[in-house]
Short mmCIF file of C-alpha atoms and ligand atoms in Angstrom, two decimals:
data_model
loop_
_atom_site.label_atom_id
_atom_site.label_comp_id
_atom_site.label_asym_id
_atom_site.label_seq_id
_atom_site.Cartn_x
_atom_site.Cartn_y
_atom_site.Cartn_z
CA MET A 1157 0.07 0.09 0.02
CA PRO A 1158 1.53 3.48 -0.94
CA LYS A 1159 2.89 5.22 1.88
CA GLU A 1160 1.30 8.37 0.93
CA CYS A 1161 -2.09 6.77 1.20
CA ARG A 1162 -1.59 5.54 4.80
CA ARG A 1163 -0.23 8.88 5.93
CA LYS A 1164 -3.12 10.69 4.51
CA SER A 1165 -5.62 8.48 6.14
CA SER A 1166 -4.19 8.90 9.56
CA LYS A 1167 -3.39 12.69 9.52
CA ASP A 1168 -6.07 14.02 7.27
CA PHE A 1169 -9.08 11.94 8.08
CA GLY A 1170 -9.13 13.01 11.66
CA LEU A 1171 -8.26 9.91 13.58
CA SER A 1172 -7.92 12.22 16.55
CA GLY A 1173 -11.12 13.79 15.95
CA THR A 1174 -10.31 16.63 13.77
CA GLY A 1175 -12.66 15.48 10.85
CA ILE A 1176 -15.75 15.50 13.03
CA ASN A 1177 -15.99 18.82 14.89
CA GLU A 1178 -14.18 21.24 12.65
CA GLY A 1179 -15.79 23.48 10.19
CA SER A 1180 -17.66 22.28 7.15
CA ARG A 1181 -14.85 23.54 4.80
CA LEU A 1182 -12.39 21.28 6.39
CA GLU A 1183 -14.81 18.35 6.60
CA ARG A 1184 -15.57 18.68 2.84
CA ARG A 1185 -11.95 18.84 1.90
CA THR A 1186 -11.07 15.94 4.10
CA ALA A 1187 -14.11 14.03 2.79
CA GLU A 1188 -12.81 14.70 -0.77
CA LYS A 1189 -9.48 13.39 -0.01
CA ALA A 1190 -10.86 10.31 1.76
CA SER A 1191 -13.07 9.62 -1.22
CA HIS A 1192 -10.18 9.71 -3.57
CA THR A 1193 -8.03 7.58 -1.46
CA CYS A 1194 -10.89 5.07 -0.80
CA ASP A 1195 -11.64 4.96 -4.56
CA ASP A 1196 -8.02 4.03 -5.13
CA LEU A 1197 -8.23 1.18 -2.64
CA VAL A 1198 -11.51 -0.19 -3.63
CA GLU A 1199 -10.23 -1.47 -6.79
CA LYS A 1200 -7.20 -3.03 -5.14
CA ALA A 1201 -9.27 -4.58 -2.36
CA ALA A 1202 -11.84 -5.79 -4.89
CA GLN A 1203 -9.13 -7.60 -6.70
CA ILE A 1204 -8.29 -9.45 -3.53
CA ALA A 1205 -11.59 -10.31 -2.28
CA ALA A 1206 -14.06 -9.30 -5.00
CA SER A 1207 -16.59 -12.01 -4.55
CA SER A 1208 -16.72 -11.83 -0.73
CA VAL A 1209 -17.23 -8.06 -0.39
CA THR A 1210 -20.66 -7.89 -1.60
CA GLY A 1211 -23.93 -8.25 0.24
CA ALA A 1212 -23.34 -6.58 3.47
CA PRO A 1213 -26.44 -6.62 5.52
CA THR A 1214 -28.32 -3.24 6.28
CA VAL A 1215 -28.54 -2.10 9.79
CA MET A 1216 -31.90 -3.73 10.05
CA ASP A 1217 -30.69 -7.05 8.56
CA ALA A 1218 -27.62 -7.30 10.85
CA PRO A 1219 -27.91 -10.37 13.06
CA ARG A 1220 -28.31 -9.50 16.78
CA VAL A 1221 -25.25 -11.32 17.94
CA PRO A 1222 -23.33 -10.50 21.04
CA GLN A 1223 -20.23 -8.62 20.05
CA VAL A 1224 -17.30 -6.49 21.08
CA THR A 1225 -17.33 -2.86 21.34
CA ILE A 1226 -14.80 -0.39 21.43
CA THR A 1227 -14.80 3.25 21.14
CA PRO A 1228 -12.83 6.23 20.47
CA GLU A 1229 -11.20 7.69 23.39
CA SER A 1230 -10.42 11.05 22.14
CA GLY A 1231 -13.05 13.70 22.85
CA GLY A 1232 -12.90 14.91 19.34
CA SER A 1233 -14.23 11.69 17.93
CA SER A 1234 -17.11 11.42 20.15
CA ARG A 1235 -20.44 13.21 19.81
CA GLU A 1236 -24.15 12.49 19.69
CA MET A 1237 -24.84 10.15 16.73
CA GLN A 1238 -27.61 11.56 14.45
CA LYS A 1239 -30.03 9.87 12.02
CA GLU A 1240 -28.15 11.49 9.22
CA ASP A 1241 -24.93 9.97 10.47
CA TRP A 1242 -26.22 6.66 9.80
CA ASP A 1243 -27.79 7.55 6.59
CA ASP A 1244 -24.33 8.53 5.46
CA ALA A 1245 -22.72 5.40 6.67
CA VAL A 1246 -25.21 2.78 5.76
CA ASP A 1247 -27.72 3.35 2.99
CA GLY A 1248 -29.05 1.38 0.13
CA THR A 1249 -26.04 2.07 -1.89
CA LEU A 1250 -23.49 1.50 0.82
CA ARG A 1251 -20.44 2.36 -1.42
CA ARG A 1252 -17.68 0.02 -0.49
CA LYS A 1253 -15.14 2.55 -0.19
CA LEU A 1254 -12.17 1.04 1.41
CA SER A 1255 -9.67 3.02 3.28
CA ASN A 1256 -6.19 1.94 3.95
CA SER A 1257 -4.79 0.13 6.88
CA SER A 1258 -2.16 1.22 9.23
CA ILE A 1259 -1.35 -2.37 9.53
CA SER A 1260 -0.80 -4.09 6.28
CA SER A 1261 1.16 -6.97 5.10
CA THR A 1262 0.55 -6.40 1.52
CA GLY A 1263 2.32 -3.15 0.93
CA SER A 1264 5.95 -4.12 1.80
CA SER A 1265 7.37 -3.24 -1.51
CA ALA A 1266 6.50 0.38 -1.08
CA VAL A 1267 7.86 0.96 2.41
CA GLU A 1268 11.27 2.34 3.47
CA SER A 1269 11.68 1.34 6.91
CA GLU A 1270 10.29 -0.98 9.44
CA ASP A 1271 7.94 1.66 10.74
CA ASP A 1272 6.46 2.33 7.31
CA LEU A 1273 5.07 -1.19 7.38
CA LEU A 1274 4.65 -1.81 11.00
CA SER A 1275 3.10 1.27 12.53
CA ASP A 1276 1.84 4.69 11.85
CA ASN A 1277 2.72 6.67 14.92
CA GLU A 1278 0.64 9.51 13.82
CA SER A 1279 -2.55 7.51 14.22
CA LYS A 1280 -1.82 4.88 16.79
CA SER A 1281 -0.78 5.17 20.47
CA LYS A 1282 -0.82 2.28 22.56
CA GLY A 1283 -1.75 -1.08 23.11
CA ILE A 1284 -4.36 -3.38 21.97
CA ILE A 1285 -7.96 -4.01 22.50
CA THR A 1286 -11.16 -3.55 24.08
CA LEU A 1287 -13.52 -1.45 25.74
CA GLU A 1288 -16.61 -1.51 27.49
CA GLN A 1289 -20.12 -0.11 27.23
CA LEU A 1290 -22.20 0.30 30.27
CA VAL A 1291 -24.90 2.30 31.78
CA ASP A 1292 -23.56 5.66 32.60
CA THR A 1293 -22.86 6.02 36.28
CA GLY A 1294 -21.72 9.71 35.98
CA GLU A 1295 -18.35 8.72 37.27
CA SER A 1296 -15.33 10.39 35.74
CA LYS A 1297 -12.36 8.06 35.48
CA ALA A 1298 -8.91 8.95 34.21
CA TRP A 1299 -9.40 6.31 31.58
CA TRP A 1300 -10.13 7.16 28.09
CA LYS A 1301 -13.80 7.55 28.07
CA LEU A 1302 -16.37 8.28 25.52
CA LYS A 1303 -19.89 9.17 26.27
CA THR A 1304 -22.34 8.90 23.47
CA ILE A 1305 -26.07 9.19 23.41
CA VAL A 1306 -27.48 7.11 20.82
CA GLN A 1307 -30.48 9.01 19.40
CA TRP A 1308 -31.40 7.18 16.28
CA PRO A 1309 -33.06 4.86 15.04
CA PHE A 1310 -34.36 4.30 18.60
CA SER A 1311 -37.32 5.78 20.23
CA VAL A 1312 -36.86 8.16 23.11
CA THR A 1313 -37.65 5.29 25.54
CA GLN A 1314 -35.03 3.21 24.03
CA LYS A 1315 -32.32 5.95 24.35
CA ARG A 1316 -29.48 4.74 26.43
CA LYS A 1317 -26.53 6.68 27.66
CA LEU A 1318 -23.40 4.68 27.19
CA ASN A 1319 -19.89 4.91 28.44
CA TRP A 1320 -17.12 3.03 26.65
CA VAL A 1321 -13.90 2.55 28.05
CA GLN A 1322 -10.96 1.26 25.86
CA LEU A 1323 -8.75 -1.15 27.83
CA ALA A 1324 -6.06 -1.21 25.28
CA GLY A 1325 -5.61 -0.70 21.67
CA HIS A 1326 -4.79 1.89 19.17
CA LYS A 1327 -6.42 5.00 20.20
CA GLY A 1328 -9.16 6.37 18.11
CA ASN A 1329 -9.79 3.26 16.18
CA PHE A 1330 -13.45 2.92 17.16
CA LYS A 1331 -16.54 4.86 16.64
CA ALA A 1332 -20.10 4.49 17.81
CA ALA A 1333 -22.58 2.87 15.55
CA ASP A 1334 -26.24 1.86 15.70
CA GLU A 1335 -27.08 0.04 18.84
CA GLY A 1336 -25.62 -3.32 19.17
CA ASN A 1337 -22.85 -2.50 16.67
CA ILE A 1338 -19.52 -0.47 16.58
CA LEU A 1339 -17.26 0.83 13.79
CA LYS A 1340 -13.56 -0.21 13.82
CA LYS A 1341 -10.99 1.49 11.76
CA PHE A 1342 -10.70 -0.34 8.53
CA SER A 1343 -7.84 -2.71 8.20
CA GLU A 1344 -7.42 -4.68 4.98
CA ASN A 1345 -6.01 -7.64 6.78
CA GLU A 1346 -8.85 -7.66 9.28
CA MET A 1347 -11.53 -7.23 6.42
CA LEU A 1348 -10.14 -10.12 4.48
CA CYS A 1349 -10.13 -12.30 7.52
CA PHE A 1350 -13.76 -11.48 8.21
CA GLU A 1351 -14.69 -12.19 4.77
CA LYS A 1352 -13.02 -15.55 4.88
CA LEU A 1353 -14.49 -16.32 8.28
CA ARG A 1354 -17.97 -16.18 6.85
CA ASP A 1355 -17.79 -19.77 5.84
CA ASP A 1356 -15.57 -21.00 8.55
CA ALA A 1357 -15.77 -23.12 11.68
CA LEU A 1358 -14.81 -20.05 13.72
CA LEU A 1359 -17.64 -18.05 12.66
CA LEU A 1360 -19.57 -18.68 15.78
CA PHE A 1361 -16.62 -17.43 17.97
CA VAL A 1362 -15.88 -14.19 16.26
CA PRO A 1363 -17.62 -10.74 16.30
CA GLY A 1364 -20.44 -10.48 13.75
CA TYR A 1365 -19.10 -8.63 10.69
CA HIS A 1366 -21.57 -6.49 8.59
CA GLY A 1367 -19.36 -5.22 5.89
CA THR A 1368 -17.59 -1.93 5.45
CA VAL A 1369 -18.97 1.57 5.97
CA GLU A 1370 -17.72 5.15 5.28
CA LYS A 1371 -18.31 7.79 7.78
CA ASP A 1372 -16.88 11.22 8.06
CA GLY A 1373 -14.49 10.39 5.07
CA GLU A 1374 -13.09 7.43 6.78
CA CYS A 1375 -13.64 3.72 6.14
CA PHE A 1376 -14.65 1.31 8.91
CA LEU A 1377 -15.54 -2.24 9.54
CA HIS A 1378 -19.10 -2.53 10.94
CA MET A 1379 -19.10 -4.99 13.74
CA THR A 1380 -21.35 -6.26 16.50
CA ASP A 1381 -20.88 -5.13 19.96
CA LEU A 1382 -19.89 -8.17 21.97
CA LEU A 1383 -20.83 -6.45 25.21
CA VAL A 1384 -24.50 -5.80 24.23
CA ASN A 1385 -25.99 -8.69 26.03
CA PHE A 1386 -24.40 -8.19 29.26
CA ASP A 1387 -25.38 -6.17 32.40
CA LEU A 1388 -22.46 -4.32 33.85
CA PRO A 1389 -19.83 -6.79 32.28
CA ASN A 1390 -16.47 -7.73 33.53
CA VAL A 1391 -13.98 -7.89 30.56
CA MET A 1392 -10.57 -9.35 30.16
CA ASP A 1393 -8.48 -9.19 27.13
CA CYS A 1394 -5.76 -12.00 26.63
CA LYS A 1395 -3.35 -11.65 23.66
CA MET A 1396 -2.75 -15.14 22.31
CA GLY A 1397 0.39 -16.71 20.90
CA VAL A 1398 4.13 -16.98 21.54
CA ARG A 1399 4.95 -14.24 19.14
CA THR A 1400 3.32 -10.76 18.80
CA TYR A 1401 5.05 -9.47 15.67
CA LEU A 1402 5.05 -10.72 12.06
CA GLU A 1403 8.20 -12.30 10.62
CA GLU A 1404 8.26 -9.63 7.92
CA GLU A 1405 8.43 -7.07 10.74
CA LEU A 1406 11.55 -8.72 11.82
CA VAL A 1407 13.10 -8.79 8.39
CA ARG A 1408 12.44 -5.17 7.83
CA ALA A 1409 13.85 -4.09 11.22
CA ARG A 1410 16.96 -6.00 10.32
CA GLU A 1411 17.11 -4.33 6.94
CA ARG A 1412 16.41 -0.83 8.03
CA PRO A 1413 16.34 -0.54 11.79
CA LYS A 1414 14.38 2.44 12.97
CA PRO A 1415 14.72 2.90 16.80
CA ARG A 1416 11.88 4.63 18.27
CA GLU A 1417 11.90 6.88 21.22
CA ASP A 1418 8.40 6.15 22.25
CA LEU A 1419 9.06 2.40 22.62
CA TYR A 1420 12.34 3.22 24.50
CA THR A 1421 10.27 5.38 26.93
CA LYS A 1422 7.66 2.64 27.45
CA MET A 1423 10.42 0.07 28.18
CA MET A 1424 12.06 2.39 30.70
CA GLU A 1425 8.81 2.89 32.48
CA VAL A 1426 8.60 -0.91 33.12
CA ASP A 1427 12.24 -1.63 33.51
CA SER A 1428 14.98 0.88 33.54
CA GLU A 1429 17.54 -1.78 33.00
CA GLY A 1430 15.56 -3.20 29.96
CA PRO A 1431 17.37 -1.08 27.24
CA THR A 1432 20.93 -2.20 26.09
CA PRO A 1433 23.63 0.39 26.52
CA GLN A 1434 23.35 1.09 22.79
CA GLU A 1435 19.60 1.70 23.09
CA HIS A 1436 20.27 3.96 26.08
CA SER A 1437 22.66 6.04 24.14
CA GLN A 1438 20.43 6.25 21.11
CA ARG A 1439 17.39 6.58 23.32
CA GLY A 1440 15.57 4.36 20.94
CA VAL A 1441 14.37 0.86 20.50
CA THR A 1442 13.21 -1.00 17.37
CA LYS A 1443 9.72 -2.28 17.17
CA PRO A 1444 10.52 -6.04 16.97
CA ARG A 1445 13.09 -5.66 19.84
CA TYR A 1446 10.43 -3.94 21.95
CA MET A 1447 7.92 -6.52 21.10
CA GLN A 1448 10.34 -9.34 22.04
CA TRP A 1449 11.14 -7.69 25.33
CA ARG A 1450 7.39 -7.38 25.96
CA GLU A 1451 7.01 -11.13 25.24
CA THR A 1452 9.86 -12.06 27.68
CA MET A 1453 8.68 -9.74 30.46
CA SER A 1454 5.15 -11.24 30.32
CA SER A 1455 3.82 -14.67 29.97
CA THR A 1456 3.69 -14.63 26.20
CA ASN A 1457 6.91 -16.70 25.83
CA THR A 1458 6.29 -18.99 28.82
CA LEU A 1459 2.72 -19.77 28.48
CA GLY A 1460 1.75 -18.51 24.90
CA PHE A 1461 -0.71 -15.92 26.04
CA ARG A 1462 -0.67 -12.81 28.23
CA ILE A 1463 -3.26 -10.67 30.05
CA GLU A 1464 -3.52 -7.13 28.53
CA GLY A 1465 -6.30 -5.57 30.41
CA ILE A 1466 -9.22 -6.06 32.70
CA LYS A 1467 -12.33 -3.89 33.23
CA LYS A 1468 -14.40 -4.97 36.13
CA CYS A 1469 -18.07 -4.15 36.65
CA ASP A 1470 -17.25 -1.78 39.54
CA GLY A 1471 -15.65 0.48 37.08
CA THR A 1472 -12.14 -0.28 37.93
CA CYS A 1473 -9.75 -0.94 35.01
CA ARG A 1474 -6.21 -2.32 34.81
CA THR A 1475 -3.63 -2.58 32.08
CA ASP A 1476 -0.54 -2.92 34.29
CA PHE A 1477 0.10 -6.69 33.61
CA LYS A 1478 3.33 -6.10 31.52
CA LYS A 1479 5.25 -8.05 34.24
CA THR A 1480 2.66 -10.69 34.99
CA ARG A 1481 4.68 -13.68 33.83
CA SER A 1482 4.42 -16.73 36.23
CA LYS A 1483 1.60 -19.29 36.10
CA LYS A 1484 0.87 -18.44 39.77
CA ASP A 1485 0.53 -14.82 39.10
CA VAL A 1486 -1.71 -15.40 36.05
CA ILE A 1487 -3.84 -17.73 38.05
CA GLN A 1488 -4.33 -15.17 40.74
CA VAL A 1489 -5.35 -12.46 38.18
CA PHE A 1490 -7.90 -14.82 36.78
CA LYS A 1491 -9.27 -15.78 40.14
CA ASP A 1492 -9.68 -12.16 40.99
CA PHE A 1493 -11.38 -11.44 37.59
CA VAL A 1494 -13.91 -14.30 38.18
CA GLY A 1495 -14.46 -13.10 41.71
CA GLY A 1496 -13.90 -16.64 42.96
CA ASN A 1497 -17.04 -17.85 41.08
CA GLY A 1498 -16.89 -21.49 40.19
CA ASN A 1499 -19.76 -21.39 37.81
CA ILE A 1500 -18.35 -18.53 35.73
CA THR A 1501 -14.91 -20.34 35.58
CA LYS A 1502 -16.61 -23.51 34.39
CA SER A 1503 -18.55 -21.60 31.71
CA TYR A 1504 -15.24 -20.01 30.43
CA LEU A 1505 -13.56 -23.36 30.45
CA SER A 1506 -16.44 -24.96 28.47
CA ARG A 1507 -16.34 -22.06 26.01
CA LEU A 1508 -12.52 -22.42 25.52
CA THR A 1509 -12.96 -26.07 24.93
CA GLU A 1510 -15.46 -25.33 22.12
CA ILE A 1511 -12.93 -22.81 20.76
CA ARG A 1512 -10.13 -25.27 20.71
CA GLN A 1513 -12.34 -27.85 18.90
CA ALA A 1514 -13.27 -25.24 16.29
CA LEU A 1515 -9.71 -24.15 15.81
CA LYS A 1516 -8.73 -27.71 15.17
CA THR A 1517 -11.35 -28.08 12.34
CA SER A 1518 -10.91 -24.43 11.02
CA GLN A 1519 -9.58 -24.15 7.56
CA PHE A 1520 -8.98 -20.48 8.02
CA PHE A 1521 -6.86 -21.16 11.25
CA ARG A 1522 -4.71 -23.76 9.34
CA GLN A 1523 -3.92 -21.22 6.64
CA HIS A 1524 -3.25 -18.19 8.69
CA GLU A 1525 -0.38 -16.77 10.84
CA VAL A 1526 -2.39 -15.47 13.75
CA ILE A 1527 -0.52 -12.61 15.33
CA GLY A 1528 -1.78 -10.19 17.92
CA SER A 1529 -5.20 -11.79 18.02
CA SER A 1530 -6.80 -11.81 21.55
CA LEU A 1531 -9.49 -13.83 23.40
CA LEU A 1532 -12.01 -11.55 25.02
CA PHE A 1533 -13.54 -12.81 28.12
CA ILE A 1534 -16.87 -11.35 29.34
CA HIS A 1535 -19.12 -12.19 32.19
CA ASP A 1536 -21.69 -10.45 34.49
CA HIS A 1537 -23.54 -11.03 37.62
CA THR A 1538 -26.02 -13.31 36.01
CA SER A 1539 -23.19 -15.77 35.41
CA ASN A 1540 -23.60 -15.12 31.58
CA ALA A 1541 -20.03 -15.85 30.48
CA GLN A 1542 -18.55 -15.77 26.91
CA VAL A 1543 -15.28 -15.79 25.11
CA TRP A 1544 -14.65 -14.39 21.74
CA ILE A 1545 -11.79 -14.42 19.25
CA ILE A 1546 -11.04 -10.82 18.28
CA ASP A 1547 -8.44 -8.63 16.41
CA PHE A 1548 -7.24 -9.78 13.09
CA GLY A 1549 -5.36 -6.79 12.02
CA LYS A 1550 -2.13 -8.72 11.96
CA THR A 1551 -3.49 -12.17 10.96
CA THR A 1552 -2.08 -13.12 7.59
CA ALA A 1553 -2.75 -15.62 4.96
CA LEU A 1554 -0.05 -18.11 4.19
CA PRO A 1555 1.18 -18.84 0.74
CA GLU A 1556 -0.90 -21.07 -1.24
CA GLY A 1557 -0.57 -24.78 0.03
CA GLN A 1558 1.20 -23.83 3.19
CA THR A 1559 -0.37 -24.58 6.58
CA LEU A 1560 0.69 -24.16 10.23
CA SER A 1561 0.06 -26.44 13.16
CA HIS A 1562 0.16 -23.64 15.74
CA ASP A 1563 1.60 -25.80 18.49
CA ILE A 1564 5.23 -26.21 17.42
CA ARG A 1565 8.10 -24.17 18.28
CA TRP A 1566 8.64 -20.99 16.29
CA GLN A 1567 11.81 -20.61 14.31
CA GLU A 1568 12.10 -17.81 12.04
CA GLY A 1569 10.91 -18.96 8.63
CA ASN A 1570 8.25 -21.38 9.87
CA ARG A 1571 5.70 -18.69 10.76
CA GLU A 1572 4.46 -20.69 13.54
CA ASP A 1573 2.70 -18.60 16.21
CA GLY A 1574 2.08 -20.96 19.21
CA TYR A 1575 -1.60 -20.17 19.32
CA LEU A 1576 -2.88 -23.63 20.09
CA TRP A 1577 0.02 -24.16 22.63
CA GLY A 1578 -1.11 -21.04 24.38
CA LEU A 1579 -4.65 -21.99 24.33
CA GLU A 1580 -3.86 -25.34 25.86
CA ASN A 1581 -1.99 -23.39 28.72
CA LEU A 1582 -4.84 -21.09 29.04
CA ILE A 1583 -7.25 -24.06 29.57
CA HIS A 1584 -4.86 -25.49 32.20
CA THR A 1585 -4.73 -22.18 33.86
CA LEU A 1586 -8.52 -21.93 34.04
CA GLU A 1587 -8.54 -25.53 35.36
CA SER A 1588 -6.26 -24.52 38.15
CA VAL A 1589 -8.57 -21.62 38.78
CA SER A 1590 -11.50 -23.87 38.84
CA ASN A 1591 -9.86 -26.33 41.25
CA GLU A 1592 -8.72 -23.66 43.61
CA VAL A 1593 -12.18 -21.91 43.51
CA THR A 1594 -13.87 -25.33 44.17
CA ALA A 1595 -11.61 -26.08 47.01
CA GLU A 1596 -12.28 -22.63 48.57
CA GLU A 1597 -16.03 -23.00 48.07
CA THR A 1598 -15.88 -26.44 49.67
CA PHE A 1599 -13.96 -25.23 52.62
CA CYS A 1600 -16.32 -22.38 53.19
CA SER A 1601 -19.42 -24.62 53.02
CA VAL A 1602 -17.74 -27.03 55.61
CA ALA A 1603 -16.70 -24.06 57.79
CA GLU A 1604 -20.32 -22.96 57.77
CA GLU A 1605 -21.69 -26.36 58.51
CA THR A 1606 -19.06 -26.63 61.27
CA ASP A 1607 -20.25 -23.39 62.79
CA CYS A 1608 -23.81 -24.46 62.30
CA CYS A 1609 -23.19 -27.72 64.21
CA GLN A 1610 -21.48 -25.89 66.93
CA THR A 1611 -24.55 -23.78 67.26
CA ILE A 1612 -26.84 -26.81 67.42
CA GLU A 1613 -24.59 -28.58 70.03
CA ALA A 1614 -24.55 -25.33 72.06
CA ASP A 1615 -28.24 -25.13 71.71
CA GLY A 1616 -28.58 -28.66 72.74
CA GLN A 1617 -26.70 -28.27 76.08
C1 I3P B 2897 2.20 -2.03 21.93
C2 I3P B 2897 1.66 -3.42 21.61
C3 I3P B 2897 0.88 -3.51 20.29
C4 I3P B 2897 1.70 -2.80 19.15
C5 I3P B 2897 2.20 -1.58 19.60
C6 I3P B 2897 3.10 -1.65 20.83
O1 I3P B 2897 3.00 -2.11 23.08
O2 I3P B 2897 2.62 -4.45 21.66
O3 I3P B 2897 0.46 -4.64 20.02
O4 I3P B 2897 0.75 -2.66 18.08
O5 I3P B 2897 3.05 -1.05 18.52
O6 I3P B 2897 3.54 -0.22 21.22
P1 I3P B 2897 2.38 -1.99 24.59
O7 I3P B 2897 1.38 -3.15 24.74
O8 I3P B 2897 3.54 -2.10 25.53
O9 I3P B 2897 1.77 -0.65 24.70
P2 I3P B 2897 0.65 -3.74 16.91
O10 I3P B 2897 0.15 -4.96 17.64
O11 I3P B 2897 -0.25 -3.06 15.93
O12 I3P B 2897 2.04 -3.88 16.28
P3 I3P B 2897 2.85 0.58 17.86
O13 I3P B 2897 3.52 1.41 19.00
O14 I3P B 2897 3.71 0.48 16.68
O15 I3P B 2897 1.53 0.64 17.78
#
């Protein structure tokens, strides 16, 4: 993908909100640019996935499936959504204008350094995934928060005030959509994955995908909101696999290393002894080096998954898991997350077992290098508990005829990602949580009975 296009989409299309609230002249100009860029990309994407990009359901047709939601964090990208917004985004014609992606594995020939391929620092900030949607409590947290009143197409009585909190992820990647849905910044990789997943065994375990839409001059993936069926949900994001960067990122960094100060700073915040003497002197760390360091600090390398963030129903939010590495520590975080509830733990375990089974039969899974994808755990006080496979921005198709086993050691060149190995460890972790929780529940009930017996004996005397 031409570098020029990517830069335009991040800077000019208002990822930090400039395209929404500024004057109409700017909006028009921005929209014109976006249209132009989208048009260029439509043809290209159509060549890749022509047959599958048709027939996106309208809002009314969209299946009401539980989904993930995330939202813009920056104030500029939030506002009340109006009927005409949705008319713009989803109408009968629904032009399939495809924006470019800041994460693309297809444009390597045009890029000049690792960052040209790997990241767009103008549009991305930190982390990884999810957010939450809940009834407004009026509380004001330091977390990135977006308040949106969804006014249409719902009646006054159906209006709901929503708060969305983004646990992790690239800032500004999400916008509000019609109720039950969200808009996620367009990524070619992710779109192609969703198109292929339409006919795959994993379909039941990924967010509903309703095609692409254009809004405010930007292109988005129209997806279901995974939190919609929950009442004050607890949400955890686990990034899967032993590797969190693509092999091509590694190659590029080797060919054209580009130390980044922001990654050096992030590394220093966690461990001042993390950077090498050379990295200290240049005050910069390359992306793969940073990613590898993150993997060794967390449980990615040792367990094949890591905890990225947790949002609990009480409003507390944690993303400080960069040094959560040992199995013992991971178990403790999970126990806290499920609140010592054995039923929720068992529901999660059963869902993970279903996911494992589906992965083993999935053609999509066999034919893709799955990098940076997460499992999203969601439960609420009704013991409704679900796990979803999310984030396919860096999930890349293998060359024709090549497949992965996902459970053998990664060596550069074999593109293995350790996803299944990580899932196996995740299941073992949940089993340990379940055992501990059951033992504690048994202990408590015995203790209660003992107290009870003592009372009876005392009464009898
Ligand atoms: C970020 C995290 C993201 C990565 C991002 C990192 O680190 O590893 O997965 O984005 O790279 O900065 P952290 O979790 O410590 O904040 P990608 O997955 O898209 O590569 P970026 O800074 O280049 O966006």
